[in-house]
């Protein structure tokens, strides 16, 4: 978080690396003029005469456009070869995890080469996930894995696993304190009063009425009817020129029975317009996925707040695994590539 002024004298080595490189053997010589605003650098040098000053001996450069391309490729791989759900069991002796994706049970197999990352309890930013181990994963955690899927989709040979301790809450907002960015609700599942902190990194959205009705039908077991209604609503949205998030309503039912309603809901949420706590009102029905700093506490930091869900909660008043929100977008969610390279 500190601003540093780096002096690069003649004779300092400047090397350029491609994102993903883990050593300097592939580095190419570069010049000071090749460094641009937005590029990522790792500087080794000597402290200057004042705080925040450094004289460089070596500068390792990664170009921002190359990082962006790497990130896009990795996010595409997460979308194609990733899955996410709630951990139901962990077998450290074999490296196997059982993950519930809606009502479907998926076996995630890990090896010594699998990369583990853990969502930081004091941050709701996905790229803040830190290096971790299989031992840190527990039943009830939410997890995303990337790797080779079996043809039936019931097992994954994971090359990367990202997990975290999250709480899924739902209910009616009881009070709102916009000044400190908090609101309270009585969670439908536990009947416990919870305080939810909304930060600048929290995602706040409102589900369009047509989409809420579709997912409510799916929660009642009416997936086919919901899909037809959602498709019609999506067609009307396209004709009316609604934003991309609203147009996505019609596509949710098209994935068929192999895709969970919760996954579809998370994907749609990632496309909805961003809102703030100021857009929420007392007695709004909301679904929340939050980060727990202290397990068992009545306080959570919101990762996602979704309003406009009253039909869904009426359809599943005690909560539904099919309607569980994921902290990560189903359509992406790769960790920050640039951050990994440091």
mmCIF file of C-alpha atoms in Angstrom:
data_model
loop_
_atom_site.group_PDB
_atom_site.id
_atom_site.type_symbol
_atom_site.label_atom_id
_atom_site.label_comp_id
_atom_site.label_asym_id
_atom_site.label_seq_id
_atom_site.Cartn_x
_atom_site.Cartn_y
_atom_site.Cartn_z
ATOM 1 C CA UNK A 1 0.000 0.000 0.000
ATOM 2 C CA UNK A 2 2.969 2.338 0.154
ATOM 3 C CA UNK A 3 4.037 4.492 -2.768
ATOM 4 C CA UNK A 4 7.702 3.966 -3.651
ATOM 5 C CA UNK A 5 9.851 6.088 -5.941
ATOM 6 C CA UNK A 6 12.376 3.897 -7.758
ATOM 7 C CA UNK A 7 15.502 5.345 -9.331
ATOM 8 C CA UNK A 8 16.862 3.153 -12.128
ATOM 9 C CA UNK A 9 20.523 4.063 -12.758
ATOM 10 C CA UNK A 10 22.617 3.058 -15.746
ATOM 11 C CA UNK A 11 23.833 -0.472 -15.220
ATOM 12 C CA UNK A 12 20.701 -1.718 -13.463
ATOM 13 C CA UNK A 13 19.447 -4.963 -15.003
ATOM 14 C CA UNK A 14 15.972 -4.825 -16.523
ATOM 15 C CA UNK A 15 14.499 -8.204 -17.433
ATOM 16 C CA UNK A 16 11.116 -9.015 -18.951
ATOM 17 C CA UNK A 17 9.256 -12.205 -18.057
ATOM 18 C CA UNK A 18 6.097 -13.721 -19.434
ATOM 19 C CA UNK A 19 3.261 -14.222 -16.922
ATOM 20 C CA UNK A 20 3.435 -17.726 -15.496
ATOM 21 C CA UNK A 21 7.238 -17.852 -15.461
ATOM 22 C CA UNK A 22 8.690 -19.065 -12.183
ATOM 23 C CA UNK A 23 12.411 -18.381 -12.723
ATOM 24 C CA UNK A 24 14.652 -16.019 -14.660
ATOM 25 C CA UNK A 25 16.057 -18.468 -17.197
ATOM 26 C CA UNK A 26 13.402 -17.403 -19.707
ATOM 27 C CA UNK A 27 13.821 -13.689 -19.037
ATOM 28 C CA UNK A 28 14.621 -11.362 -21.911
ATOM 29 C CA UNK A 29 16.643 -8.126 -21.641
ATOM 30 C CA UNK A 30 14.486 -5.002 -21.599
ATOM 31 C CA UNK A 31 14.957 -1.259 -21.283
ATOM 32 C CA UNK A 32 13.590 1.431 -19.010
ATOM 33 C CA UNK A 33 11.580 2.848 -21.904
ATOM 34 C CA UNK A 34 9.725 -0.463 -22.270
ATOM 35 C CA UNK A 35 8.111 -0.013 -18.826
ATOM 36 C CA UNK A 36 4.650 1.550 -19.031
ATOM 37 C CA UNK A 37 1.968 2.636 -16.572
ATOM 38 C CA UNK A 38 0.016 -0.420 -15.405
ATOM 39 C CA UNK A 39 2.866 -2.886 -15.862
ATOM 40 C CA UNK A 40 3.851 -5.089 -12.929
ATOM 41 C CA UNK A 41 7.427 -4.896 -11.634
ATOM 42 C CA UNK A 42 9.502 -6.587 -8.958
ATOM 43 C CA UNK A 43 12.418 -4.383 -7.933
ATOM 44 C CA UNK A 44 15.530 -5.402 -6.008
ATOM 45 C CA UNK A 45 17.690 -2.539 -4.807
ATOM 46 C CA UNK A 46 19.065 -0.350 -2.057
ATOM 47 C CA UNK A 47 17.022 1.869 0.236
ATOM 48 C CA UNK A 48 17.307 5.536 -0.595
ATOM 49 C CA UNK A 49 18.007 8.445 1.709
ATOM 50 C CA UNK A 50 14.313 9.031 2.371
ATOM 51 C CA UNK A 51 11.395 6.757 3.187
ATOM 52 C CA UNK A 52 9.749 5.347 0.108
ATOM 53 C CA UNK A 53 12.837 5.728 -2.066
ATOM 54 C CA UNK A 54 14.730 2.865 -3.687
ATOM 55 C CA UNK A 55 17.683 2.662 -6.069
ATOM 56 C CA UNK A 56 17.210 -0.327 -8.338
ATOM 57 C CA UNK A 57 19.833 -2.987 -8.932
ATOM 58 C CA UNK A 58 17.419 -5.200 -10.875
ATOM 59 C CA UNK A 59 13.907 -4.726 -12.279
ATOM 60 C CA UNK A 60 11.808 -7.707 -13.342
ATOM 61 C CA UNK A 61 9.014 -6.622 -15.652
ATOM 62 C CA UNK A 62 5.700 -8.216 -16.637
ATOM 63 C CA UNK A 63 3.715 -6.310 -19.249
ATOM 64 C CA UNK A 64 0.119 -5.489 -18.378
ATOM 65 C CA UNK A 65 -1.220 -6.645 -21.738
ATOM 66 C CA UNK A 66 0.507 -10.031 -21.347
ATOM 67 C CA UNK A 67 -0.926 -10.370 -17.825
ATOM 68 C CA UNK A 68 -4.397 -9.559 -19.154
ATOM 69 C CA UNK A 69 -4.083 -12.213 -21.865
ATOM 70 C CA UNK A 70 -2.902 -14.773 -19.314
ATOM 71 C CA UNK A 71 -5.788 -13.888 -17.004
ATOM 72 C CA UNK A 72 -8.317 -14.241 -19.818
ATOM 73 C CA UNK A 73 -6.903 -17.653 -20.750
ATOM 74 C CA UNK A 74 -6.998 -18.821 -17.140
ATOM 75 C CA UNK A 75 -10.536 -17.524 -16.588
ATOM 76 C CA UNK A 76 -11.633 -19.335 -19.754
ATOM 77 C CA UNK A 77 -10.091 -22.520 -18.365
ATOM 78 C CA UNK A 78 -11.937 -22.048 -15.050
ATOM 79 C CA UNK A 79 -15.159 -21.630 -17.005
ATOM 80 C CA UNK A 80 -14.563 -24.697 -19.158
ATOM 81 C CA UNK A 81 -12.947 -27.018 -16.625
ATOM 82 C CA UNK A 82 -14.078 -25.590 -13.291
ATOM 83 C CA UNK A 83 -16.827 -26.563 -10.865
ATOM 84 C CA UNK A 84 -17.960 -25.301 -7.505
ATOM 85 C CA UNK A 85 -20.057 -26.379 -4.550
ATOM 86 C CA UNK A 86 -20.144 -27.113 -0.827
ATOM 87 C CA UNK A 87 -17.710 -29.601 0.723
ATOM 88 C CA UNK A 88 -19.442 -32.547 2.403
ATOM 89 C CA UNK A 89 -16.372 -34.670 3.241
ATOM 90 C CA UNK A 90 -12.565 -34.594 3.145
ATOM 91 C CA UNK A 91 -10.276 -37.641 3.108
ATOM 92 C CA UNK A 92 -6.738 -36.429 3.766
ATOM 93 C CA UNK A 93 -5.309 -39.950 3.411
ATOM 94 C CA UNK A 94 -6.368 -40.203 -0.239
ATOM 95 C CA UNK A 95 -6.629 -36.505 -1.114
ATOM 96 C CA UNK A 96 -10.283 -36.934 -2.105
ATOM 97 C CA UNK A 97 -13.065 -34.465 -1.419
ATOM 98 C CA UNK A 98 -16.796 -34.858 -1.872
ATOM 99 C CA UNK A 99 -18.508 -31.672 -3.040
ATOM 100 C CA UNK A 100 -22.240 -31.101 -3.338
ATOM 101 C CA UNK A 101 -23.105 -29.119 -6.469
ATOM 102 C CA UNK A 102 -26.775 -28.466 -5.818
ATOM 103 C CA UNK A 103 -28.225 -31.949 -5.302
ATOM 104 C CA UNK A 104 -25.369 -33.607 -7.241
ATOM 105 C CA UNK A 105 -22.391 -35.254 -5.493
ATOM 106 C CA UNK A 106 -19.018 -34.650 -7.218
ATOM 107 C CA UNK A 107 -15.735 -36.342 -6.244
ATOM 108 C CA UNK A 108 -12.723 -34.016 -6.398
ATOM 109 C CA UNK A 109 -9.427 -35.902 -6.503
ATOM 110 C CA UNK A 110 -6.220 -34.063 -5.559
ATOM 111 C CA UNK A 111 -2.530 -34.993 -5.691
ATOM 112 C CA UNK A 112 0.733 -33.585 -4.416
ATOM 113 C CA UNK A 113 0.834 -31.397 -7.525
ATOM 114 C CA UNK A 114 -2.580 -29.811 -6.896
ATOM 115 C CA UNK A 115 -2.373 -26.117 -6.056
ATOM 116 C CA UNK A 116 -4.478 -25.090 -3.039
ATOM 117 C CA UNK A 117 -5.578 -21.559 -2.264
ATOM 118 C CA UNK A 118 -7.727 -20.337 0.620
ATOM 119 C CA UNK A 119 -10.093 -17.384 0.640
ATOM 120 C CA UNK A 120 -8.826 -14.837 3.180
ATOM 121 C CA UNK A 121 -11.264 -14.475 6.085
ATOM 122 C CA UNK A 122 -10.760 -10.720 6.361
ATOM 123 C CA UNK A 123 -11.221 -10.018 2.656
ATOM 124 C CA UNK A 124 -14.046 -10.519 0.187
ATOM 125 C CA UNK A 125 -11.743 -10.170 -2.829
ATOM 126 C CA UNK A 126 -11.136 -13.430 -4.637
ATOM 127 C CA UNK A 127 -7.608 -12.424 -5.649
ATOM 128 C CA UNK A 128 -6.705 -12.177 -1.954
ATOM 129 C CA UNK A 129 -6.908 -15.976 -1.668
ATOM 130 C CA UNK A 130 -3.625 -17.218 -0.181
ATOM 131 C CA UNK A 131 -1.573 -20.385 -0.582
ATOM 132 C CA UNK A 132 -3.096 -23.213 1.439
ATOM 133 C CA UNK A 133 -3.305 -26.986 1.894
ATOM 134 C CA UNK A 134 -5.840 -29.801 1.760
ATOM 135 C CA UNK A 135 -5.827 -29.897 5.567
ATOM 136 C CA UNK A 136 -7.354 -26.400 5.685
ATOM 137 C CA UNK A 137 -10.537 -27.572 3.917
ATOM 138 C CA UNK A 138 -13.461 -28.665 6.095
ATOM 139 C CA UNK A 139 -17.026 -29.892 5.533
ATOM 140 C CA UNK A 140 -19.321 -26.931 4.988
ATOM 141 C CA UNK A 141 -16.663 -24.901 3.163
ATOM 142 C CA UNK A 142 -17.411 -23.626 -0.313
ATOM 143 C CA UNK A 143 -14.944 -24.805 -2.909
ATOM 144 C CA UNK A 144 -14.041 -24.352 -6.548
ATOM 145 C CA UNK A 145 -11.839 -26.815 -8.410
ATOM 146 C CA UNK A 146 -10.270 -26.662 -11.863
ATOM 147 C CA UNK A 147 -9.053 -29.752 -13.680
ATOM 148 C CA UNK A 148 -10.000 -32.692 -15.869
ATOM 149 C CA UNK A 149 -13.644 -33.695 -15.541
ATOM 150 C CA UNK A 150 -15.028 -37.147 -16.148
ATOM 151 C CA UNK A 151 -17.514 -37.547 -18.994
ATOM 152 C CA UNK A 152 -20.444 -37.756 -16.580
ATOM 153 C CA UNK A 153 -19.208 -34.717 -14.629
ATOM 154 C CA UNK A 154 -19.221 -36.635 -11.347
ATOM 155 C CA UNK A 155 -15.466 -36.502 -10.746
ATOM 156 C CA UNK A 156 -12.652 -33.995 -11.278
ATOM 157 C CA UNK A 157 -8.882 -34.530 -11.291
ATOM 158 C CA UNK A 158 -8.010 -31.147 -9.770
ATOM 159 C CA UNK A 159 -4.982 -29.087 -10.716
ATOM 160 C CA UNK A 160 -6.156 -26.132 -8.607
ATOM 161 C CA UNK A 161 -8.541 -25.846 -5.664
ATOM 162 C CA UNK A 162 -9.754 -22.643 -4.027
ATOM 163 C CA UNK A 163 -11.793 -22.877 -0.822
ATOM 164 C CA UNK A 164 -13.172 -20.701 1.921
ATOM 165 C CA UNK A 165 -15.421 -20.595 4.962
ATOM 166 C CA UNK A 166 -18.633 -18.840 3.994
ATOM 167 C CA UNK A 167 -22.111 -18.506 5.374
ATOM 168 C CA UNK A 168 -25.215 -18.501 3.236
ATOM 169 C CA UNK A 169 -27.993 -16.436 4.787
ATOM 170 C CA UNK A 170 -31.495 -15.534 3.689
ATOM 171 C CA UNK A 171 -34.376 -13.565 5.146
ATOM 172 C CA UNK A 172 -35.974 -10.131 5.403
ATOM 173 C CA UNK A 173 -33.844 -7.101 6.249
ATOM 174 C CA UNK A 174 -34.759 -5.937 9.756
ATOM 175 C CA UNK A 175 -32.640 -2.784 10.081
ATOM 176 C CA UNK A 176 -30.201 -0.831 7.927
ATOM 177 C CA UNK A 177 -27.386 1.444 9.091
ATOM 178 C CA UNK A 178 -26.090 2.972 5.874
ATOM 179 C CA UNK A 179 -23.606 5.135 7.792
ATOM 180 C CA UNK A 180 -21.530 2.146 8.892
ATOM 181 C CA UNK A 181 -22.525 -0.081 5.957
ATOM 182 C CA UNK A 182 -24.404 -2.739 7.923
ATOM 183 C CA UNK A 183 -27.841 -4.311 8.013
ATOM 184 C CA UNK A 184 -29.443 -7.023 10.118
ATOM 185 C CA UNK A 185 -31.750 -9.925 9.336
ATOM 186 C CA UNK A 186 -33.125 -13.064 10.956
ATOM 187 C CA UNK A 187 -31.698 -15.984 9.015
ATOM 188 C CA UNK A 188 -34.466 -18.297 7.847
ATOM 189 C CA UNK A 189 -32.398 -21.463 8.310
ATOM 190 C CA UNK A 190 -30.997 -20.850 11.807
ATOM 191 C CA UNK A 191 -33.560 -18.314 13.141
ATOM 192 C CA UNK A 192 -30.543 -16.317 14.364
ATOM 193 C CA UNK A 193 -30.204 -12.533 14.065
ATOM 194 C CA UNK A 194 -27.182 -11.724 11.908
ATOM 195 C CA UNK A 195 -25.343 -8.495 11.193
ATOM 196 C CA UNK A 196 -24.065 -8.160 7.631
ATOM 197 C CA UNK A 197 -21.259 -5.728 6.764
ATOM 198 C CA UNK A 198 -21.314 -4.351 3.218
ATOM 199 C CA UNK A 199 -17.940 -3.016 2.002
ATOM 200 C CA UNK A 200 -16.714 -1.451 -1.222
ATOM 201 C CA UNK A 201 -15.716 -4.949 -2.343
ATOM 202 C CA UNK A 202 -19.157 -6.480 -1.683
ATOM 203 C CA UNK A 203 -21.393 -7.234 -4.661
ATOM 204 C CA UNK A 204 -24.965 -5.965 -4.267
ATOM 205 C CA UNK A 205 -27.555 -6.854 -6.933
ATOM 206 C CA UNK A 206 -31.312 -7.125 -7.409
ATOM 207 C CA UNK A 207 -32.797 -10.119 -9.208
ATOM 208 C CA UNK A 208 -35.284 -9.175 -11.976
ATOM 209 C CA UNK A 209 -38.871 -10.311 -11.210
ATOM 210 C CA UNK A 210 -39.032 -12.716 -14.176
ATOM 211 C CA UNK A 211 -35.819 -14.441 -13.094
ATOM 212 C CA UNK A 212 -37.000 -14.616 -9.463
ATOM 213 C CA UNK A 213 -40.213 -16.316 -10.604
ATOM 214 C CA UNK A 214 -38.235 -18.787 -12.725
ATOM 215 C CA UNK A 215 -35.920 -19.815 -9.892
ATOM 216 C CA UNK A 216 -38.850 -20.029 -7.482
ATOM 217 C CA UNK A 217 -40.471 -22.533 -9.864
ATOM 218 C CA UNK A 218 -37.246 -24.542 -9.946
ATOM 219 C CA UNK A 219 -37.053 -24.490 -6.135
ATOM 220 C CA UNK A 220 -40.546 -26.017 -6.082
ATOM 221 C CA UNK A 221 -39.445 -28.658 -8.572
ATOM 222 C CA UNK A 222 -40.970 -26.936 -11.597
ATOM 223 C CA UNK A 223 -37.765 -26.605 -13.593
ATOM 224 C CA UNK A 224 -39.419 -27.201 -16.946
ATOM 225 C CA UNK A 225 -42.095 -24.608 -16.396
ATOM 226 C CA UNK A 226 -39.540 -22.189 -15.007
ATOM 227 C CA UNK A 227 -37.281 -22.662 -17.992
ATOM 228 C CA UNK A 228 -40.122 -21.948 -20.411
ATOM 229 C CA UNK A 229 -41.113 -18.840 -18.474
ATOM 230 C CA UNK A 230 -37.505 -17.693 -18.235
ATOM 231 C CA UNK A 231 -36.947 -18.153 -21.946
ATOM 232 C CA UNK A 232 -40.020 -16.098 -22.741
ATOM 233 C CA UNK A 233 -38.939 -13.405 -20.297
ATOM 234 C CA UNK A 234 -35.474 -13.356 -21.849
ATOM 235 C CA UNK A 235 -36.930 -12.916 -25.309
ATOM 236 C CA UNK A 236 -39.021 -10.009 -24.061
ATOM 237 C CA UNK A 237 -35.945 -8.527 -22.404
ATOM 238 C CA UNK A 238 -33.973 -8.686 -25.643
ATOM 239 C CA UNK A 239 -36.813 -7.068 -27.539
ATOM 240 C CA UNK A 240 -36.984 -4.309 -24.949
ATOM 241 C CA UNK A 241 -33.218 -3.712 -25.129
ATOM 242 C CA UNK A 242 -32.550 -4.538 -21.474
ATOM 243 C CA UNK A 243 -28.931 -4.761 -20.248
ATOM 244 C CA UNK A 244 -26.963 -7.987 -20.591
ATOM 245 C CA UNK A 245 -27.770 -9.089 -17.041
ATOM 246 C CA UNK A 246 -31.496 -8.962 -17.736
ATOM 247 C CA UNK A 247 -31.148 -10.679 -21.101
ATOM 248 C CA UNK A 248 -29.397 -13.540 -19.347
ATOM 249 C CA UNK A 249 -32.642 -14.533 -17.646
ATOM 250 C CA UNK A 250 -33.818 -16.483 -20.652
ATOM 251 C CA UNK A 251 -30.665 -18.537 -20.930
ATOM 252 C CA UNK A 252 -30.754 -20.017 -17.463
ATOM 253 C CA UNK A 253 -33.165 -22.824 -18.224
ATOM 254 C CA UNK A 254 -31.325 -23.893 -21.338
ATOM 255 C CA UNK A 255 -28.563 -25.707 -19.482
ATOM 256 C CA UNK A 256 -30.805 -28.683 -18.789
ATOM 257 C CA UNK A 257 -30.928 -31.002 -15.804
ATOM 258 C CA UNK A 258 -27.157 -31.451 -15.648
ATOM 259 C CA UNK A 259 -26.705 -27.908 -14.307
ATOM 260 C CA UNK A 260 -27.810 -26.953 -10.798
ATOM 261 C CA UNK A 261 -30.174 -24.060 -10.215
ATOM 262 C CA UNK A 262 -27.683 -22.622 -7.729
ATOM 263 C CA UNK A 263 -24.978 -22.530 -10.410
ATOM 264 C CA UNK A 264 -27.358 -20.849 -12.831
ATOM 265 C CA UNK A 265 -28.343 -18.316 -10.176
ATOM 266 C CA UNK A 266 -24.701 -17.462 -9.416
ATOM 267 C CA UNK A 267 -23.975 -17.034 -13.121
ATOM 268 C CA UNK A 268 -26.920 -14.686 -13.566
ATOM 269 C CA UNK A 269 -25.959 -12.680 -10.472
ATOM 270 C CA UNK A 270 -22.487 -12.065 -11.909
ATOM 271 C CA UNK A 271 -24.118 -10.328 -14.896
ATOM 272 C CA UNK A 272 -26.534 -8.073 -13.006
ATOM 273 C CA UNK A 273 -25.941 -4.315 -12.609
ATOM 274 C CA UNK A 274 -24.005 -3.342 -9.475
ATOM 275 C CA UNK A 275 -25.862 -1.608 -6.638
ATOM 276 C CA UNK A 276 -25.013 -0.379 -3.120
ATOM 277 C CA UNK A 277 -26.422 -0.673 0.386
ATOM 278 C CA UNK A 278 -28.313 2.567 -0.347
ATOM 279 C CA UNK A 279 -30.480 0.599 -2.794
ATOM 280 C CA UNK A 280 -31.620 -1.815 -0.065
ATOM 281 C CA UNK A 281 -34.720 -1.253 2.079
ATOM 282 C CA UNK A 282 -36.040 -2.618 5.354
ATOM 283 C CA UNK A 283 -38.223 -5.726 4.716
ATOM 284 C CA UNK A 284 -36.429 -6.491 1.425
ATOM 285 C CA UNK A 285 -36.023 -10.233 0.946
ATOM 286 C CA UNK A 286 -32.327 -11.015 0.438
ATOM 287 C CA UNK A 287 -29.973 -13.937 -0.078
ATOM 288 C CA UNK A 288 -26.390 -13.463 1.104
ATOM 289 C CA UNK A 289 -23.078 -15.237 0.893
ATOM 290 C CA UNK A 290 -20.670 -13.855 3.461
ATOM 291 C CA UNK A 291 -17.139 -14.308 4.740
ATOM 292 C CA UNK A 292 -16.660 -15.412 8.348
ATOM 293 C CA UNK A 293 -13.679 -13.975 10.200
ATOM 294 C CA UNK A 294 -14.726 -15.750 13.398
ATOM 295 C CA UNK A 295 -16.620 -19.033 12.825
ATOM 296 C CA UNK A 296 -19.886 -19.104 14.755
ATOM 297 C CA UNK A 297 -20.064 -15.324 15.050
ATOM 298 C CA UNK A 298 -23.276 -13.409 14.313
ATOM 299 C CA UNK A 299 -21.302 -11.038 12.088
ATOM 300 C CA UNK A 300 -20.365 -11.664 8.455
ATOM 301 C CA UNK A 301 -18.823 -9.548 5.708
ATOM 302 C CA UNK A 302 -20.924 -9.713 2.568
ATOM 303 C CA UNK A 303 -19.398 -11.167 -0.569
ATOM 304 C CA UNK A 304 -22.727 -11.041 -2.427
ATOM 305 C CA UNK A 305 -26.095 -9.568 -1.452
ATOM 306 C CA UNK A 306 -28.986 -10.454 -3.748
ATOM 307 C CA UNK A 307 -32.321 -8.653 -3.297
ATOM 308 C CA UNK A 308 -35.575 -9.291 -5.141
ATOM 309 C CA UNK A 309 -35.665 -12.942 -4.023
ATOM 310 C CA UNK A 310 -38.991 -13.037 -2.140
ATOM 311 C CA UNK A 311 -40.523 -15.604 -4.554
ATOM 312 C CA UNK A 312 -37.521 -17.903 -4.053
ATOM 313 C CA UNK A 313 -37.712 -17.697 -0.255
ATOM 314 C CA UNK A 314 -41.458 -18.352 -0.362
ATOM 315 C CA UNK A 315 -40.783 -21.445 -2.472
ATOM 316 C CA UNK A 316 -38.022 -22.676 -0.124
ATOM 317 C CA UNK A 317 -38.705 -21.007 3.254
ATOM 318 C CA UNK A 318 -36.117 -23.032 5.158
ATOM 319 C CA UNK A 319 -33.410 -22.641 2.537
ATOM 320 C CA UNK A 320 -32.460 -24.841 -0.398
ATOM 321 C CA UNK A 321 -29.092 -26.255 -1.484
ATOM 322 C CA UNK A 322 -30.229 -25.761 -5.070
ATOM 323 C CA UNK A 323 -30.476 -22.030 -4.402
ATOM 324 C CA UNK A 324 -27.157 -21.602 -2.606
ATOM 325 C CA UNK A 325 -25.176 -18.663 -3.949
ATOM 326 C CA UNK A 326 -21.515 -19.181 -4.742
ATOM 327 C CA UNK A 327 -19.002 -16.512 -3.688
ATOM 328 C CA UNK A 328 -17.497 -16.841 -7.152
ATOM 329 C CA UNK A 329 -18.968 -16.318 -10.576
ATOM 330 C CA UNK A 330 -19.639 -19.651 -12.255
ATOM 331 C CA UNK A 331 -18.433 -18.127 -15.504
ATOM 332 C CA UNK A 332 -14.969 -17.181 -14.279
ATOM 333 C CA UNK A 333 -13.373 -16.587 -10.934
ATOM 334 C CA UNK A 334 -9.734 -17.332 -11.624
ATOM 335 C CA UNK A 335 -7.370 -15.813 -9.060
ATOM 336 C CA UNK A 336 -5.557 -12.666 -10.097
ATOM 337 C CA UNK A 337 -2.760 -13.890 -12.391
ATOM 338 C CA UNK A 338 -0.596 -10.842 -11.837
ATOM 339 C CA UNK A 339 -0.835 -11.280 -8.090
ATOM 340 C CA UNK A 340 0.323 -14.884 -8.334
ATOM 341 C CA UNK A 341 3.477 -13.951 -10.175
ATOM 342 C CA UNK A 342 4.842 -12.059 -7.207
#
